[in-house]
PDB file of C-alpha atoms in Angstrom:
ATOM      1  CA  VAL I  55      36.940 -82.525 -37.147  1.00  0.00           C
ATOM      2  CA  GLU I  56      38.477 -82.071 -40.717  1.00  0.00           C
ATOM      3  CA  TYR I  57      39.917 -78.836 -41.969  1.00  0.00           C
ATOM      4  CA  GLY I  58      39.398 -78.195 -45.454  1.00  0.00           C
ATOM      5  CA  PRO I  59      40.217 -75.594 -48.235  1.00  0.00           C
ATOM      6  CA  VAL I  60      39.298 -71.694 -47.744  1.00  0.00           C
ATOM      7  CA  ARG I  61      37.404 -71.482 -51.061  1.00  0.00           C
ATOM      8  CA  ALA I  62      34.254 -73.290 -52.035  1.00  0.00           C
ATOM      9  CA  SER I  63      35.325 -73.946 -55.538  1.00  0.00           C
ATOM     10  CA  ASP I  64      38.144 -76.117 -54.169  1.00  0.00           C
ATOM     11  CA  LEU I  65      35.716 -78.448 -52.162  1.00  0.00           C
ATOM     12  CA  PRO I  66      35.056 -81.306 -54.863  1.00  0.00           C
ATOM     13  CA  GLU I  67      38.841 -81.470 -55.217  1.00  0.00           C
ATOM     14  CA  TYR I  68      38.987 -81.742 -51.377  1.00  0.00           C
ATOM     15  CA  LEU I  69      36.618 -84.298 -51.309  1.00  0.00           C
ATOM     16  CA  LYS I  70      38.023 -86.687 -53.702  1.00  0.00           C
ATOM     17  CA  THR I  71      41.178 -86.833 -52.266  1.00  0.00           C
ATOM     18  CA  HIS I  72      40.946 -85.184 -48.317  1.00  0.00           C
ATOM     19  CA  LYS I  73      43.691 -83.728 -48.452  1.00  0.00           C
ATOM     20  CA  ALA I  74      44.075 -79.617 -48.354  1.00  0.00           C
ATOM     21  CA  THR I  75      47.056 -78.536 -50.263  1.00  0.00           C
ATOM     22  CA  PRO I  76      48.415 -75.421 -48.872  1.00  0.00           C
ATOM     23  CA  GLU I  77      47.368 -73.718 -51.853  1.00  0.00           C
ATOM     24  CA  MET I  78      43.811 -74.526 -51.056  1.00  0.00           C
ATOM     25  CA  ARG I  79      44.558 -73.340 -47.588  1.00  0.00           C
ATOM     26  CA  THR I  80      45.853 -69.873 -48.554  1.00  0.00           C
ATOM     27  CA  VAL I  81      43.422 -66.957 -48.840  1.00  0.00           C
ATOM     28  CA  GLN I  82      44.442 -64.887 -51.879  1.00  0.00           C
ATOM     29  CA  PHE I  83      43.081 -61.504 -52.777  1.00  0.00           C
ATOM     30  CA  PRO I  84      42.453 -61.302 -56.711  1.00  0.00           C
ATOM     31  CA  LEU I  85      41.237 -58.500 -58.937  1.00  0.00           C
ATOM     32  CA  LYS I  86      37.524 -60.380 -59.052  1.00  0.00           C
ATOM     33  CA  ASP I  87      37.652 -60.541 -55.465  1.00  0.00           C
ATOM     34  CA  ARG I  88      38.325 -56.916 -55.001  1.00  0.00           C
ATOM     35  CA  LEU I  89      36.286 -55.394 -57.675  1.00  0.00           C
ATOM     36  CA  VAL I  90      33.140 -57.885 -56.180  1.00  0.00           C
ATOM     37  CA  LEU I  91      33.495 -55.775 -52.942  1.00  0.00           C
ATOM     38  CA  THR I  92      33.503 -52.432 -54.379  1.00  0.00           C
ATOM     39  CA  PRO I  93      29.767 -51.907 -54.381  1.00  0.00           C
ATOM     40  CA  VAL I  94      29.872 -52.305 -50.771  1.00  0.00           C
ATOM     41  CA  GLU I  95      32.075 -49.023 -50.055  1.00  0.00           C
ATOM     42  CA  LEU I  96      30.448 -47.151 -52.952  1.00  0.00           C
ATOM     43  CA  ILE I  97      26.929 -47.767 -51.258  1.00  0.00           C
ATOM     44  CA  HIS I  98      28.801 -46.525 -47.614  1.00  0.00           C
ATOM     45  CA  ILE I  99      29.437 -43.402 -49.167  1.00  0.00           C
ATOM     46  CA  ILE I 100      26.450 -42.717 -51.881  1.00  0.00           C
ATOM     47  CA  LEU I 101      24.732 -40.071 -49.768  1.00  0.00           C
ATOM     48  CA  PRO I 102      27.712 -37.823 -49.321  1.00  0.00           C
ATOM     49  CA  THR I 103      28.657 -38.011 -52.755  1.00  0.00           C
ATOM     50  CA  VAL I 104      25.180 -36.914 -54.106  1.00  0.00           C
ATOM     51  CA  ILE I 105      25.347 -33.735 -51.574  1.00  0.00           C
ATOM     52  CA  ALA I 106      28.990 -32.983 -52.524  1.00  0.00           C
ATOM     53  CA  THR I 107      28.063 -33.113 -56.306  1.00  0.00           C
ATOM     54  CA  ILE I 108      25.115 -31.124 -56.065  1.00  0.00           C
ATOM     55  CA  LEU I 109      27.115 -28.348 -54.187  1.00  0.00           C
ATOM     56  CA  LEU I 110      29.962 -28.546 -55.999  1.00  0.00           C
ATOM     57  CA  TYR I 111      28.061 -28.493 -59.391  1.00  0.00           C
ATOM     58  CA  PHE I 112      26.799 -25.126 -58.044  1.00  0.00           C
ATOM     59  CA  LEU I 113      29.857 -23.356 -56.634  1.00  0.00           C
ATOM     60  CA  ALA I 114      32.050 -24.388 -59.392  1.00  0.00           C
ATOM     61  CA  GLY I 115      30.273 -25.761 -62.314  1.00  0.00           C
ATOM     62  CA  PRO I 116      30.136 -29.315 -64.211  1.00  0.00           C
ATOM     63  CA  LEU I 117      33.910 -29.830 -63.602  1.00  0.00           C
ATOM     64  CA  GLY I 118      33.541 -29.452 -59.636  1.00  0.00           C
ATOM     65  CA  ALA I 119      30.649 -32.064 -59.729  1.00  0.00           C
ATOM     66  CA  LEU I 120      32.745 -34.244 -61.715  1.00  0.00           C
ATOM     67  CA  ALA I 121      35.414 -33.873 -59.340  1.00  0.00           C
ATOM     68  CA  ALA I 122      33.063 -35.193 -56.400  1.00  0.00           C
ATOM     69  CA  ILE I 123      32.113 -38.567 -58.458  1.00  0.00           C
ATOM     70  CA  THR I 124      35.653 -38.611 -59.367  1.00  0.00           C
ATOM     71  CA  THR I 125      37.096 -38.878 -56.214  1.00  0.00           C
ATOM     72  CA  ALA I 126      34.197 -41.358 -54.906  1.00  0.00           C
ATOM     73  CA  LEU I 127      34.829 -43.612 -57.697  1.00  0.00           C
ATOM     74  CA  THR I 128      38.454 -43.430 -57.274  1.00  0.00           C
ATOM     75  CA  GLY I 129      38.587 -44.216 -53.484  1.00  0.00           C
ATOM     76  CA  THR I 130      36.224 -46.977 -53.844  1.00  0.00           C
ATOM     77  CA  VAL I 131      36.556 -48.660 -57.346  1.00  0.00           C
ATOM     78  CA  LEU I 132      39.711 -47.662 -59.004  1.00  0.00           C
ATOM     79  CA  PHE I 133      41.764 -48.188 -55.657  1.00  0.00           C
ATOM     80  CA  PRO I 134      40.535 -51.589 -54.956  1.00  0.00           C
ATOM     81  CA  ALA I 135      41.323 -52.530 -58.576  1.00  0.00           C
ATOM     82  CA  LEU I 136      44.680 -51.015 -58.510  1.00  0.00           C
ATOM     83  CA  LEU I 137      45.688 -52.081 -55.056  1.00  0.00           C
ATOM     84  CA  PRO I 138      48.639 -54.188 -55.712  1.00  0.00           C
ATOM     85  CA  VAL I 139      50.346 -52.418 -58.150  1.00  0.00           C
ATOM     86  CA  ILE I 140      49.981 -48.586 -56.369  1.00  0.00           C
ATOM     87  CA  PRO I 141      53.592 -48.470 -54.436  1.00  0.00           C
ATOM     88  CA  THR I 142      54.166 -48.371 -50.752  1.00  0.00           C
ATOM     89  CA  HIS I 143      52.818 -50.801 -48.276  1.00  0.00           C
ATOM     90  CA  ASP I 144      49.991 -49.044 -46.334  1.00  0.00           C
ATOM     91  CA  PHE I 145      46.684 -48.328 -47.705  1.00  0.00           C
ATOM     92  CA  SER I 146      46.765 -44.390 -46.604  1.00  0.00           C
ATOM     93  CA  THR I 147      49.882 -43.793 -48.610  1.00  0.00           C
ATOM     94  CA  LYS I 148      48.732 -45.983 -51.480  1.00  0.00           C
ATOM     95  CA  GLY I 149      45.622 -43.697 -51.944  1.00  0.00           C
ATOM     96  CA  LEU I 150      47.490 -40.501 -51.303  1.00  0.00           C
ATOM     97  CA  ILE I 151      49.427 -41.432 -54.384  1.00  0.00           C
ATOM     98  CA  LEU I 152      46.717 -42.306 -56.633  1.00  0.00           C
ATOM     99  CA  GLY I 153      44.685 -39.197 -55.105  1.00  0.00           C
ATOM    100  CA  GLU I 154      47.798 -37.061 -56.125  1.00  0.00           C
ATOM    101  CA  ILE I 155      47.691 -38.388 -59.544  1.00  0.00           C
ATOM    102  CA  ILE I 156      44.084 -37.846 -60.239  1.00  0.00           C
ATOM    103  CA  SER I 157      43.955 -34.465 -58.590  1.00  0.00           C
ATOM    104  CA  ILE I 158      46.632 -33.090 -60.875  1.00  0.00           C
ATOM    105  CA  LEU I 159      45.135 -34.139 -64.064  1.00  0.00           C
ATOM    106  CA  PHE I 160      41.823 -32.331 -62.289  1.00  0.00           C
ATOM    107  CA  ALA I 161      44.159 -29.326 -61.455  1.00  0.00           C
ATOM    108  CA  PHE I 162      45.205 -29.071 -65.044  1.00  0.00           C
ATOM    109  CA  ALA I 163      41.585 -29.374 -66.417  1.00  0.00           C
ATOM    110  CA  PHE I 164      40.530 -26.632 -64.060  1.00  0.00           C
ATOM    111  CA  PHE I 165      43.485 -24.259 -65.114  1.00  0.00           C
ATOM    112  CA  THR I 166      43.309 -24.851 -68.832  1.00  0.00           C
ATOM    113  CA  ASN I 167      39.377 -24.201 -68.781  1.00  0.00           C
ATOM    114  CA  SER I 168      39.369 -21.178 -66.526  1.00  0.00           C
ATOM    115  CA  THR I 169      38.673 -17.545 -67.048  1.00  0.00           C
ATOM    116  CA  MET I 170      39.786 -16.603 -63.890  1.00  0.00           C
ATOM    117  CA  SER I 171      43.730 -14.917 -63.189  1.00  0.00           C
ATOM    118  CA  PHE I 172      46.579 -16.658 -62.611  1.00  0.00           C
ATOM    119  CA  TRP I 173      46.140 -16.765 -58.334  1.00  0.00           C
ATOM    120  CA  GLU I 174      42.965 -17.603 -58.481  1.00  0.00           C
ATOM    121  CA  ASN I 175      43.450 -20.638 -60.547  1.00  0.00           C
ATOM    122  CA  ALA I 176      46.343 -21.136 -58.354  1.00  0.00           C
ATOM    123  CA  LEU I 177      44.183 -21.237 -55.350  1.00  0.00           C
ATOM    124  CA  VAL I 178      41.509 -23.749 -56.907  1.00  0.00           C
ATOM    125  CA  SER I 179      44.485 -26.114 -57.653  1.00  0.00           C
ATOM    126  CA  LEU I 180      45.602 -25.858 -54.381  1.00  0.00           C
ATOM    127  CA  ALA I 181      42.611 -26.534 -53.024  1.00  0.00           C
ATOM    128  CA  ILE I 182      42.154 -29.610 -55.418  1.00  0.00           C
ATOM    129  CA  LEU I 183      45.330 -31.066 -54.581  1.00  0.00           C
ATOM    130  CA  LEU I 184      44.514 -30.948 -51.025  1.00  0.00           C
ATOM    131  CA  VAL I 185      41.178 -32.471 -50.781  1.00  0.00           C
ATOM    132  CA  MET I 186      41.121 -35.078 -53.316  1.00  0.00           C
ATOM    133  CA  PRO I 187      43.898 -37.025 -52.243  1.00  0.00           C
ATOM    134  CA  ALA I 188      42.922 -36.412 -48.358  1.00  0.00           C
ATOM    135  CA  VAL I 189      39.101 -38.131 -49.257  1.00  0.00           C
ATOM    136  CA  ILE I 190      40.599 -40.496 -51.725  1.00  0.00           C
ATOM    137  CA  ALA I 191      43.205 -41.876 -48.906  1.00  0.00           C
ATOM    138  CA  TYR I 192      40.497 -41.914 -46.365  1.00  0.00           C
ATOM    139  CA  LEU I 193      38.200 -44.102 -48.622  1.00  0.00           C
ATOM    140  CA  ALA I 194      41.400 -46.372 -49.475  1.00  0.00           C
ATOM    141  CA  LEU I 195      42.179 -46.891 -45.646  1.00  0.00           C
ATOM    142  CA  ASN I 196      38.413 -47.766 -45.398  1.00  0.00           C
ATOM    143  CA  PHE I 197      38.970 -50.603 -47.552  1.00  0.00           C
ATOM    144  CA  THR I 198      41.165 -52.397 -45.485  1.00  0.00           C
ATOM    145  CA  GLY I 199      37.691 -53.873 -43.771  1.00  0.00           C
ATOM    146  CA  CYS I 200      37.463 -55.644 -47.266  1.00  0.00           C
ATOM    147  CA  THR I 201      40.812 -57.084 -47.394  1.00  0.00           C
ATOM    148  CA  THR I 202      41.884 -60.447 -46.458  1.00  0.00           C
ATOM    149  CA  PHE I 203      45.288 -59.339 -45.039  1.00  0.00           C
ATOM    150  CA  THR I 204      44.983 -56.481 -42.793  1.00  0.00           C
ATOM    151  CA  SER I 205      45.903 -56.852 -38.902  1.00  0.00           C
ATOM    152  CA  ARG I 206      43.828 -54.921 -36.517  1.00  0.00           C
ATOM    153  CA  THR I 207      47.127 -53.626 -34.979  1.00  0.00           C
ATOM    154  CA  GLY I 208      48.497 -52.382 -38.794  1.00  0.00           C
ATOM    155  CA  VAL I 209      45.096 -50.873 -39.519  1.00  0.00           C
ATOM    156  CA  LYS I 210      45.035 -49.209 -35.985  1.00  0.00           C
ATOM    157  CA  LYS I 211      48.554 -47.947 -36.593  1.00  0.00           C
ATOM    158  CA  GLU I 212      47.540 -46.465 -39.735  1.00  0.00           C
ATOM    159  CA  ILE I 213      44.524 -44.610 -38.391  1.00  0.00           C
ATOM    160  CA  PHE I 214      46.896 -42.804 -36.046  1.00  0.00           C
ATOM    161  CA  ARG I 215      49.679 -42.398 -38.642  1.00  0.00           C
ATOM    162  CA  TYR I 216      47.488 -40.670 -41.537  1.00  0.00           C
ATOM    163  CA  VAL I 217      44.231 -39.722 -40.286  1.00  0.00           C
ATOM    164  CA  PRO I 218      45.476 -36.621 -38.786  1.00  0.00           C
ATOM    165  CA  ILE I 219      47.557 -35.387 -41.925  1.00  0.00           C
ATOM    166  CA  MET I 220      44.250 -36.488 -43.963  1.00  0.00           C
ATOM    167  CA  ALA I 221      42.264 -33.979 -41.673  1.00  0.00           C
ATOM    168  CA  LEU I 222      45.092 -31.425 -41.802  1.00  0.00           C
ATOM    169  CA  MET I 223      44.878 -31.665 -45.827  1.00  0.00           C
ATOM    170  CA  ALA I 224      41.106 -31.521 -46.376  1.00  0.00           C
ATOM    171  CA  GLY I 225      40.554 -28.968 -43.646  1.00  0.00           C
ATOM    172  CA  SER I 226      43.205 -26.658 -45.371  1.00  0.00           C
ATOM    173  CA  GLY I 227      41.986 -27.515 -48.423  1.00  0.00           C
ATOM    174  CA  ILE I 228      38.531 -25.969 -47.794  1.00  0.00           C
ATOM    175  CA  VAL I 229      39.971 -23.044 -45.938  1.00  0.00           C
ATOM    176  CA  VAL I 230      41.533 -21.979 -49.523  1.00  0.00           C
ATOM    177  CA  SER I 231      38.346 -22.694 -51.003  1.00  0.00           C
ATOM    178  CA  ILE I 232      36.870 -20.634 -48.646  1.00  0.00           C
ATOM    179  CA  LEU I 233      38.862 -17.945 -49.081  1.00  0.00           C
ATOM    180  CA  LEU I 234      38.657 -17.873 -52.943  1.00  0.00           C
ATOM    181  CA  GLY I 235      34.886 -17.271 -52.122  1.00  0.00           C
ATOM    182  CA  ILE I 236      35.366 -14.469 -50.303  1.00  0.00           C
ATOM    183  CA  ILE I 237      37.502 -13.265 -52.853  1.00  0.00           C
ATOM    184  CA  GLU I 238      34.888 -13.700 -55.571  1.00  0.00           C
ATOM    185  CA  PHE I 239      32.291 -12.265 -53.659  1.00  0.00           C
ATOM    186  CA  MET I 240      34.145  -9.224 -52.827  1.00  0.00           C
ATOM    187  CA  LYS I 241      34.681  -8.630 -56.638  1.00  0.00           C
ATOM    188  CA  VAL I 242      30.827  -9.089 -56.831  1.00  0.00           C
ATOM    189  CA  VAL I 243      30.166  -6.788 -54.436  1.00  0.00           C
TER     190      VAL I 243
ATOM    191  CA  MET U  49      58.575 -46.615 -44.334  1.00  0.00           C
ATOM    192  CA  PHE U  50      54.990 -46.895 -44.774  1.00  0.00           C
ATOM    193  CA  ASP U  51      54.331 -50.017 -43.697  1.00  0.00           C
ATOM    194  CA  SER U  52      52.272 -50.120 -40.601  1.00  0.00           C
ATOM    195  CA  TYR U  53      51.716 -54.274 -40.809  1.00  0.00           C
ATOM    196  CA  LEU U  54      55.100 -54.792 -39.768  1.00  0.00           C
ATOM    197  CA  GLU U  55      54.386 -55.741 -35.886  1.00  0.00           C
ATOM    198  CA  ASN U  56      51.145 -57.429 -34.972  1.00  0.00           C
ATOM    199  CA  THR U  57      50.110 -58.884 -31.605  1.00  0.00           C
ATOM    200  CA  LEU U  58      50.707 -62.701 -32.412  1.00  0.00           C
ATOM    201  CA  GLU U  59      52.984 -64.616 -29.988  1.00  0.00           C
ATOM    202  CA  TYR U  60      54.332 -67.992 -30.202  1.00  0.00           C
ATOM    203  CA  HIS U  61      55.686 -70.055 -27.047  1.00  0.00           C
ATOM    204  CA  SER U  62      57.292 -72.835 -29.111  1.00  0.00           C
ATOM    205  CA  ASP U  63      58.289 -74.470 -25.751  1.00  0.00           C
ATOM    206  CA  LYS U  64      54.569 -75.665 -25.345  1.00  0.00           C
ATOM    207  CA  CYS U  65      54.117 -76.652 -28.995  1.00  0.00           C
ATOM    208  CA  ILE U  66      53.327 -80.528 -29.383  1.00  0.00           C
ATOM    209  CA  ASN U  67      53.864 -80.372 -33.045  1.00  0.00           C
ATOM    210  CA  CYS U  68      50.333 -81.330 -34.016  1.00  0.00           C
ATOM    211  CA  GLY U  69      50.261 -79.133 -36.790  1.00  0.00           C
ATOM    212  CA  ARG U  70      46.916 -77.655 -36.553  1.00  0.00           C
ATOM    213  CA  CYS U  71      48.194 -73.848 -36.737  1.00  0.00           C
ATOM    214  CA  THR U  72      49.473 -74.698 -40.272  1.00  0.00           C
ATOM    215  CA  GLN U  73      45.998 -76.316 -41.119  1.00  0.00           C
ATOM    216  CA  VAL U  74      44.238 -73.346 -40.081  1.00  0.00           C
ATOM    217  CA  CYS U  75      46.311 -70.436 -40.588  1.00  0.00           C
ATOM    218  CA  PRO U  76      45.199 -68.548 -44.272  1.00  0.00           C
ATOM    219  CA  HIS U  77      48.482 -66.697 -44.524  1.00  0.00           C
ATOM    220  CA  GLY U  78      51.037 -69.574 -44.304  1.00  0.00           C
ATOM    221  CA  VAL U  79      52.552 -67.637 -40.784  1.00  0.00           C
ATOM    222  CA  PHE U  80      53.369 -71.632 -39.415  1.00  0.00           C
ATOM    223  CA  ALA U  81      55.404 -73.953 -41.267  1.00  0.00           C
ATOM    224  CA  GLU U  82      55.862 -78.025 -40.025  1.00  0.00           C
ATOM    225  CA  GLY U  83      58.938 -78.085 -38.137  1.00  0.00           C
ATOM    226  CA  GLU U  84      61.140 -81.187 -36.797  1.00  0.00           C
ATOM    227  CA  GLU U  85      60.400 -80.939 -33.087  1.00  0.00           C
ATOM    228  CA  HIS U  86      57.353 -77.757 -33.230  1.00  0.00           C
ATOM    229  CA  ALA U  87      55.930 -75.609 -35.606  1.00  0.00           C
ATOM    230  CA  GLU U  88      58.030 -72.797 -36.988  1.00  0.00           C
ATOM    231  CA  LEU U  89      56.791 -69.198 -36.962  1.00  0.00           C
ATOM    232  CA  ILE U  90      58.391 -68.505 -40.632  1.00  0.00           C
ATOM    233  CA  GLN U  91      56.154 -65.358 -41.629  1.00  0.00           C
ATOM    234  CA  PRO U  92      54.777 -63.331 -38.558  1.00  0.00           C
ATOM    235  CA  VAL U  93      54.587 -60.017 -40.640  1.00  0.00           C
ATOM    236  CA  SER U  94      51.679 -61.935 -42.600  1.00  0.00           C
ATOM    237  CA  CYS U  95      49.648 -62.415 -39.638  1.00  0.00           C
ATOM    238  CA  MET U  96      46.106 -60.642 -40.102  1.00  0.00           C
ATOM    239  CA  GLU U  97      45.341 -61.574 -36.276  1.00  0.00           C
ATOM    240  CA  CYS U  98      42.095 -63.622 -37.338  1.00  0.00           C
ATOM    241  CA  GLY U  99      42.967 -65.706 -34.331  1.00  0.00           C
ATOM    242  CA  ALA U 100      42.412 -69.145 -35.840  1.00  0.00           C
ATOM    243  CA  CYS U 101      45.770 -70.344 -34.977  1.00  0.00           C
ATOM    244  CA  ALA U 102      45.288 -69.246 -30.915  1.00  0.00           C
ATOM    245  CA  LEU U 103      41.680 -70.908 -31.291  1.00  0.00           C
ATOM    246  CA  ASN U 104      42.575 -74.098 -32.558  1.00  0.00           C
ATOM    247  CA  CYS U 105      45.856 -74.647 -30.767  1.00  0.00           C
ATOM    248  CA  PRO U 106      45.108 -77.362 -27.799  1.00  0.00           C
ATOM    249  CA  VAL U 107      47.958 -76.331 -25.902  1.00  0.00           C
ATOM    250  CA  HIS U 108      47.441 -72.565 -26.015  1.00  0.00           C
ATOM    251  CA  ALA U 109      51.021 -71.881 -27.615  1.00  0.00           C
ATOM    252  CA  ILE U 110      50.146 -69.433 -29.717  1.00  0.00           C
ATOM    253  CA  GLU U 111      48.696 -65.979 -28.352  1.00  0.00           C
ATOM    254  CA  VAL U 112      47.025 -63.347 -30.524  1.00  0.00           C
ATOM    255  CA  GLN U 113      45.073 -60.425 -30.063  1.00  0.00           C
ATOM    256  CA  SER U 114      42.182 -61.148 -32.731  1.00  0.00           C
ATOM    257  CA  GLY U 115      39.906 -58.691 -34.417  1.00  0.00           C
ATOM    258  CA  VAL U 116      38.744 -57.419 -37.427  1.00  0.00           C
ATOM    259  CA  GLY U 117      41.528 -54.822 -39.182  1.00  0.00           C
ATOM    260  CA  CYS U 118      38.596 -52.591 -40.536  1.00  0.00           C
ATOM    261  CA  ALA U 119      39.196 -48.817 -40.296  1.00  0.00           C
ATOM    262  CA  TRP U 120      35.751 -47.862 -40.967  1.00  0.00           C
ATOM    263  CA  ALA U 121      34.524 -50.089 -37.923  1.00  0.00           C
ATOM    264  CA  MET U 122      37.479 -48.534 -35.395  1.00  0.00           C
ATOM    265  CA  MET U 123      36.919 -45.140 -36.478  1.00  0.00           C
ATOM    266  CA  ASN U 124      33.507 -45.471 -35.912  1.00  0.00           C
ATOM    267  CA  ALA U 125      33.428 -46.939 -32.454  1.00  0.00           C
ATOM    268  CA  ALA U 126      36.218 -43.931 -31.892  1.00  0.00           C
ATOM    269  CA  LEU U 127      33.901 -41.454 -32.947  1.00  0.00           C
ATOM    270  CA  ARG U 128      30.866 -42.783 -30.650  1.00  0.00           C
ATOM    271  CA  GLY U 129      33.055 -42.859 -27.623  1.00  0.00           C
ATOM    272  CA  LYS U 130      33.620 -46.478 -27.480  1.00  0.00           C
ATOM    273  CA  ASP U 131      36.746 -48.386 -27.312  1.00  0.00           C
ATOM    274  CA  MET U 132      38.165 -48.670 -30.874  1.00  0.00           C
ATOM    275  CA  ASP U 133      38.780 -52.832 -30.649  1.00  0.00           C
ATOM    276  CA  SER U 134      34.835 -52.977 -29.578  1.00  0.00           C
ATOM    277  CA  GLY U 135      33.926 -51.609 -32.982  1.00  0.00           C
ATOM    278  CA  GLU U 136      32.210 -54.240 -35.107  1.00  0.00           C
ATOM    279  CA  CYS U 137      32.699 -54.622 -38.848  1.00  0.00           C
ATOM    280  CA  GLY U 138      29.568 -53.053 -40.383  1.00  0.00           C
ATOM    281  CA  CYS U 139      30.106 -54.265 -43.969  1.00  0.00           C
ATOM    282  CA  GLY U 140      29.329 -58.244 -43.125  1.00  0.00           C
ATOM    283  CA  GLY U 141      25.872 -57.988 -40.940  1.00  0.00           C
ATOM    284  CA  GLU U 142      25.511 -60.118 -38.099  1.00  0.00           C
ATOM    285  CA  GLY U 143      28.772 -59.710 -36.057  1.00  0.00           C
ATOM    286  CA  GLY U 144      30.957 -59.632 -39.036  1.00  0.00           C
ATOM    287  CA  SER U 145      33.746 -61.315 -37.256  1.00  0.00           C
ATOM    288  CA  CYS U 146      36.109 -63.868 -39.245  1.00  0.00           C
ATOM    289  CA  CYS U 147      37.680 -67.119 -38.109  1.00  0.00           C
ATOM    290  CA  GLY U 148      38.627 -66.496 -34.365  1.00  0.00           C
ATOM    291  CA  GLY U 149      35.960 -63.383 -33.327  1.00  0.00           C
ATOM    292  CA  ASN U 150      37.037 -61.461 -30.772  1.00  0.00           C
ATOM    293  CA  SER U 151      34.357 -62.055 -28.269  1.00  0.00           C
ATOM    294  CA  GLU U 152      36.012 -65.418 -26.842  1.00  0.00           C
TER     295      GLU U 152
END
């Protein structure tokens, strides 16, 4: 039995020398490899994304629809692309950091384009700041299955550590949205 | 802080090692290095629990509970009321396991 290189592209070199260098035996995970995998994640969530986009379009307008699409693309495409440069080691915390940055931009956009009162705007922003990062962090955590270095023990630890926080954030964000919906409904009535 | 990957199930019994160097050849993350009398465990934190070393060690000096570190598969299994470790990675088609597999 011979133990060759990890990548097929190293095979010609290996067949010449019959020696797999430590470099050849090590699994890398460069930007190209990470981006090739992004459609896998995107296809997984395409249906919920379409539903959320349509729903938010009718509830919150074009910016709401854009928020849904941005959340999906940030979690499945932007996150894998930026994986090594986002601070912290855990995928969930990386996702939360990236999610907060994106959601702050959206909260700001809502604030400046809104005709609602300050408090209503504050509630919308709060909902955005809670739900978007939670969903992005969840999608980020799901990228562990695509990577070449996460151990099962570590991923399990991440699930138990962060999924309850994500659920709490998303849940309270939805409660805030419902509260806002009730306020708006009362105004109409 | 914010690093869930500092611990794993890799166990190395250097007293059993016959220094064949196989683990250093099959590990994709350079966890083991060649040593004078036996293989040296130099980067245990880099272990991804693929199981290649344990599977290929002729004297069973390495133990690891191998499996795919995929959150999607584990949460899916948990939601279906199955054991989290039984979750199969849904992305890779047939079984979708890697180097060592978790059924052996």
